[in-house]
Amino acid sequence: MTELRIAIVGFGKIARDQHVGAIATVPGARLAAVASRNASLPELPHFATIEELLEKGPPIDGVSLCTPPQVRRAQAVAALKAGKHVMLEKPPGTGVAELDPLIAMAAEAGRTLFATWHSRYAPAVEPARAWLATRRIKSVHITWKEDVRVWHPGQAWIWEPGGLGVFDPGINALSILTRILPEPVFVTAAELAFPANCQAPIAANLSLTDIGGLPITAEFDFRQTGPQSWDIIAETDEGQMTLSRGGRIMAVDGKIVAEAPDEEYRELYRRFVELAATGASDVDLAPLRLVADAFLLGKRTLVEPFVD
């Protein structure tokens, strides 16, 4: 394969804001078609559904599923059956177990299944991982608070079962956490705030730990106005390490030691091209497991209805 011909399925805000531009900058990747009921790109083949794309569309090698998570499993099955490589926006699905048959299908077909965690590709994440690997970590705290009306305007699916609510952005923090810490972590307690008119939480507080008892706390909130907060702070025996701006900036005791422009989605597509070249898969479900456990363990409270 000299070029990975990709079709985007689901052409909403994230596809327009991130995926189109990222594909255009990655050698070996080309956007070949779009499948969406409501949107298209000029001069690019357009189809209403993935089924129509696979039946009538131009030759493609892979699909990037940017649809709501509630429908991705069926779309991934259709693509894999058609012999296509599959890239899943985060979260990769509405539950953990539904990914297992997709992993098996991809392996049997010799095709790539790539469950993406874009925040892991933020420029300061790997420097933070390397720095923490040689220190004793005393505690970790996550503050992930943003305005849902700014980042998810009119997206009703996020409040439905499987939409994850505040965990849709919050899982980004958990994807970074599970990447930078040296040991696996698990949820010990959770408090979830549900709007009276929604079926997914608008805020959550989690307590987590690892096998050694490391204290980890996390605050997620979709009601933030003004400055947005995407920060992870780790107290260590050699100072305080802070990851801010969603993993773009790393500081130690207030001094910036790593900072670079955001190229998260460009790196995702570089990885997709690399995986597809050999038919390998990359499916890490650790962040999704933490969210599932938060729902399982969570104490739920009702708050005022959400109005978009």
Coordinates of C-alpha atoms in Angstrom, one line a residue:
M1 CA 0.0 0.0 0.0
T2 CA 1.6 3.3 -1.1
E3 CA -1.3 5.5 0.1
L4 CA -4.0 5.0 2.7
R5 CA -7.2 6.1 1.2
I6 CA -9.5 7.1 4.0
A7 CA -13.2 7.9 4.3
I8 CA -14.5 9.9 7.2
V9 CA -17.9 8.5 8.5
G10 CA -19.8 11.1 10.4
F11 CA -19.0 14.7 9.5
G12 CA -19.7 16.7 12.6
K13 CA -17.7 19.3 14.5
I14 CA -14.7 17.1 15.4
A15 CA -14.3 15.8 11.9
R16 CA -14.4 19.3 10.4
D17 CA -12.2 20.9 13.1
Q18 CA -9.5 18.2 13.4
H19 CA -9.7 15.2 11.1
V20 CA -9.8 16.8 7.7
G21 CA -6.8 19.1 8.3
A22 CA -4.8 16.3 10.0
I23 CA -5.2 13.9 7.1
A24 CA -4.1 16.6 4.7
T25 CA -0.7 16.9 6.5
V26 CA 0.2 13.3 6.9
P27 CA 2.3 11.6 4.2
G28 CA 0.8 8.4 3.0
A29 CA -2.8 9.4 3.9
R30 CA -5.5 10.8 1.7
L31 CA -9.1 11.8 2.3
A32 CA -11.1 9.9 -0.4
A33 CA -14.8 10.3 0.6
V34 CA -17.2 11.4 3.3
A35 CA -20.3 9.5 4.6
S36 CA -22.7 11.7 6.5
R37 CA -26.4 12.4 6.4
N38 CA -26.1 16.1 7.0
A39 CA -22.7 17.4 5.7
S40 CA -20.2 17.0 2.9
L41 CA -17.0 18.5 1.4
P42 CA -16.8 20.2 -2.0
E43 CA -15.2 18.0 -4.8
L44 CA -15.2 14.9 -2.6
P45 CA -17.5 11.9 -3.1
H46 CA -20.3 12.0 -0.5
F47 CA -22.6 9.3 0.7
A48 CA -25.4 9.3 3.3
T49 CA -24.4 6.1 5.1
I50 CA -21.4 3.8 5.5
E51 CA -23.4 1.1 3.8
E52 CA -23.8 3.3 0.7
L53 CA -20.2 4.3 0.9
L54 CA -19.0 0.7 0.9
E55 CA -21.4 -0.4 -1.9
K56 CA -21.1 2.6 -4.2
G57 CA -18.1 4.6 -3.2
P58 CA -14.6 5.0 -4.6
P59 CA -11.8 2.6 -3.7
I60 CA -10.8 3.1 -0.1
D61 CA -8.5 1.3 2.3
G62 CA -9.8 2.5 5.7
V63 CA -12.6 4.4 7.5
S64 CA -12.3 6.9 10.3
L65 CA -15.5 6.7 12.4
C66 CA -16.4 10.1 13.8
T67 CA -20.0 9.3 14.6
P68 CA -21.5 9.2 18.1
P69 CA -20.3 6.1 20.0
Q70 CA -23.7 4.6 20.1
V71 CA -23.5 3.6 16.4
R72 CA -19.8 2.9 15.9
R73 CA -19.9 -0.8 16.7
A74 CA -22.2 -1.6 13.8
Q75 CA -20.3 0.7 11.5
A76 CA -17.0 -0.9 12.4
V77 CA -18.5 -4.4 11.8
A78 CA -19.6 -3.3 8.3
A79 CA -16.2 -1.8 7.5
L80 CA -14.2 -4.8 8.7
K81 CA -16.5 -7.2 6.8
A82 CA -15.7 -5.1 3.7
G83 CA -12.0 -5.6 4.3
K84 CA -11.3 -2.0 5.5
H85 CA -9.0 -0.7 8.2
V86 CA -10.9 1.0 11.0
M87 CA -10.1 4.0 13.1
L88 CA -12.4 4.8 16.1
E89 CA -12.8 8.3 17.6
K90 CA -12.8 8.3 21.3
P91 CA -14.5 6.8 23.2
P92 CA -14.2 3.6 21.1
G93 CA -17.7 2.4 22.0
T94 CA -20.5 2.6 24.5
G95 CA -19.2 -0.3 26.6
V96 CA -16.0 -2.3 27.1
A97 CA -17.2 -5.8 26.0
E98 CA -18.5 -4.7 22.6
L99 CA -14.9 -4.1 21.5
D100 CA -13.8 -7.7 22.0
P101 CA -15.6 -9.1 18.9
L102 CA -14.2 -6.2 16.8
I103 CA -10.7 -7.0 17.9
A104 CA -11.2 -10.6 16.9
M105 CA -12.7 -9.6 13.6
A106 CA -9.8 -7.3 12.8
A107 CA -7.3 -10.0 13.7
E108 CA -9.0 -12.6 11.6
A109 CA -9.2 -10.3 8.6
G110 CA -5.7 -9.0 9.0
R111 CA -7.0 -5.5 9.2
T112 CA -6.2 -2.6 11.6
L113 CA -8.5 -1.6 14.4
F114 CA -7.2 1.6 16.0
A115 CA -9.0 2.9 19.2
T116 CA -7.7 6.4 19.4
W117 CA -6.9 8.5 22.5
H118 CA -5.9 11.8 21.0
S119 CA -4.9 13.4 24.3
R120 CA -2.1 10.8 24.7
Y121 CA -0.5 12.5 21.6
A122 CA -0.3 15.9 23.3
P123 CA 3.3 17.1 23.2
A124 CA 4.0 17.1 26.9
V125 CA 2.5 13.7 27.7
E126 CA 5.6 11.6 26.9
P127 CA 8.0 13.9 28.7
A128 CA 5.7 13.7 31.7
R129 CA 5.7 9.9 31.5
A130 CA 9.5 9.8 31.3
W131 CA 9.9 12.2 34.2
L132 CA 7.5 10.4 36.5
A133 CA 9.1 7.0 35.8
T134 CA 12.2 8.0 37.8
R135 CA 10.4 9.6 40.8
R136 CA 8.3 8.5 43.7
I137 CA 4.8 9.7 43.1
K138 CA 3.0 10.8 46.3
S139 CA -0.4 11.9 44.9
V140 CA -2.2 12.9 41.7
H141 CA -5.1 15.3 41.1
I142 CA -7.0 15.9 37.9
T143 CA -9.1 19.0 37.2
W144 CA -10.9 18.7 33.9
K145 CA -13.6 21.4 33.6
E146 CA -15.1 22.9 30.5
D147 CA -18.2 24.5 29.1
V148 CA -20.3 21.9 27.3
R149 CA -22.2 24.6 25.4
V150 CA -18.9 25.7 23.8
W151 CA -17.4 22.3 23.0
H152 CA -20.5 20.2 22.3
P153 CA -23.2 22.7 21.0
G154 CA -26.4 21.0 20.2
Q155 CA -25.0 17.4 20.6
A156 CA -28.0 15.7 22.2
W157 CA -26.3 12.3 21.8
I158 CA -23.9 13.1 24.6
W159 CA -26.7 13.1 27.2
E160 CA -28.1 9.8 26.0
P161 CA -27.1 6.3 27.3
G162 CA -23.7 5.6 25.9
G163 CA -22.9 9.2 25.3
L164 CA -20.9 9.4 28.6
G165 CA -21.8 13.0 29.4
V166 CA -18.9 14.7 31.2
F167 CA -16.8 11.6 30.7
D168 CA -16.7 12.3 27.0
P169 CA -14.0 15.0 27.7
G170 CA -13.1 13.4 31.0
I171 CA -11.9 10.2 29.4
N172 CA -9.2 12.3 27.7
A173 CA -7.7 13.0 31.2
L174 CA -8.0 9.3 32.1
S175 CA -6.3 8.4 28.8
I176 CA -3.3 10.6 29.8
L177 CA -3.4 9.3 33.4
T178 CA -3.2 5.7 32.3
R179 CA -0.3 6.5 30.0
I180 CA 1.9 8.5 32.3
L181 CA 1.6 6.5 35.5
P182 CA 3.9 3.5 35.9
E183 CA 1.2 1.2 37.4
P184 CA -2.4 0.4 36.3
V185 CA -5.0 2.3 38.3
F186 CA -8.6 1.6 39.3
V187 CA -11.6 3.4 40.6
T188 CA -12.5 3.1 44.3
A189 CA -15.4 5.6 44.6
A190 CA -17.3 8.0 42.4
E191 CA -19.9 10.8 42.8
L192 CA -22.0 11.5 39.6
A193 CA -24.3 14.5 39.1
F194 CA -27.1 13.9 36.6
P195 CA -29.3 16.6 35.3
A196 CA -32.9 15.8 35.9
N197 CA -33.6 15.7 32.2
C198 CA -30.5 13.7 31.1
Q199 CA -29.3 10.1 31.2
A200 CA -25.6 10.9 31.5
P201 CA -23.7 12.9 34.1
I202 CA -22.8 16.6 33.8
A203 CA -20.2 16.4 36.6
A204 CA -18.2 13.7 38.5
N205 CA -15.7 13.3 41.3
L206 CA -13.6 10.2 41.3
S207 CA -11.2 8.5 43.7
L208 CA -8.7 6.1 42.2
T209 CA -5.6 4.3 43.3
D210 CA -3.1 1.7 42.1
I211 CA -1.9 -1.5 43.7
G212 CA 0.5 0.4 45.9
G213 CA -2.2 2.7 47.3
L214 CA -1.3 5.9 45.4
P215 CA -4.0 8.5 46.1
I216 CA -5.6 9.9 42.9
T217 CA -8.5 12.2 42.7
A218 CA -10.3 13.7 39.7
E219 CA -12.9 16.5 39.2
F220 CA -14.9 16.6 36.0
D221 CA -17.5 19.3 35.3
F222 CA -19.3 20.4 32.1
R223 CA -20.6 23.6 33.7
Q224 CA -17.4 25.6 33.7
T225 CA -17.6 29.1 32.4
G226 CA -14.7 31.5 31.8
P227 CA -11.2 29.9 31.7
Q228 CA -11.3 26.1 31.0
S229 CA -9.3 23.7 33.0
W230 CA -7.5 20.6 31.7
D231 CA -4.8 20.0 34.3
I232 CA -3.1 17.0 36.0
I233 CA -0.9 17.6 39.0
A234 CA 1.4 15.0 40.4
E235 CA 3.2 15.5 43.8
T236 CA 6.5 13.7 43.9
D237 CA 9.6 13.3 46.0
E238 CA 11.3 15.7 43.6
G239 CA 8.7 18.4 43.2
Q240 CA 5.3 19.1 41.7
M241 CA 4.8 18.1 38.1
T242 CA 1.9 19.8 36.3
L243 CA 0.4 18.9 32.9
S244 CA -1.8 21.8 31.7
R245 CA -3.7 22.7 28.6
G246 CA -4.8 19.1 28.1
G247 CA -1.2 17.8 28.0
R248 CA 0.4 20.6 25.9
I249 CA 2.5 22.1 28.7
M250 CA 4.6 20.3 31.4
A251 CA 6.0 22.3 34.3
V252 CA 8.0 21.2 37.3
D253 CA 7.6 23.5 40.4
G254 CA 6.1 26.1 38.1
K255 CA 8.9 26.1 35.5
I256 CA 7.9 25.0 32.0
V257 CA 10.1 22.1 30.8
A258 CA 8.1 21.0 27.8
E259 CA 5.7 22.8 25.5
A260 CA 4.8 22.5 21.8
P261 CA 1.9 23.2 19.4
D262 CA -1.0 20.8 19.3
E263 CA -0.6 18.1 16.6
E264 CA -2.6 15.4 18.3
Y265 CA -4.7 14.4 15.4
R266 CA -1.8 14.6 12.9
E267 CA 0.0 12.0 15.1
L268 CA -3.1 9.8 15.2
Y269 CA -3.2 9.6 11.4
R270 CA 0.5 9.0 11.3
R271 CA -0.1 6.0 13.6
F272 CA -3.1 4.8 11.6
V273 CA -0.9 4.8 8.4
E274 CA 1.8 2.9 10.3
L275 CA -0.6 0.3 11.7
A276 CA -2.4 -0.2 8.4
A277 CA 0.9 -0.9 6.6
T278 CA 1.1 -4.3 8.4
G279 CA -2.6 -4.8 9.5
A280 CA -1.7 -4.4 13.2
S281 CA -4.2 -3.2 15.7
D282 CA -3.9 -0.8 18.7
V283 CA -6.8 -1.1 21.1
D284 CA -6.1 0.0 24.7
L285 CA -9.4 -0.1 26.7
A286 CA -8.0 1.1 30.1
P287 CA -9.6 4.6 30.0
L288 CA -13.0 3.1 29.0
R289 CA -12.7 0.6 31.8
L290 CA -12.3 3.4 34.3
V291 CA -15.4 5.2 33.1
A292 CA -17.4 1.9 33.2
D293 CA -16.2 1.4 36.8
A294 CA -17.2 4.9 37.7
F295 CA -20.7 4.3 36.5
L296 CA -20.8 0.9 38.4
L297 CA -19.5 2.4 41.7
G298 CA -20.9 5.9 41.4
K299 CA -23.3 7.5 43.9
R300 CA -25.8 9.4 41.8
T301 CA -27.4 12.7 42.6
L302 CA -29.9 14.8 40.6
V303 CA -29.1 18.4 39.7
E304 CA -31.1 21.1 37.8
P305 CA -32.1 20.2 34.2
F306 CA -29.6 21.0 31.5
V307 CA -30.6 23.6 28.8
D308 CA -28.4 23.9 25.8

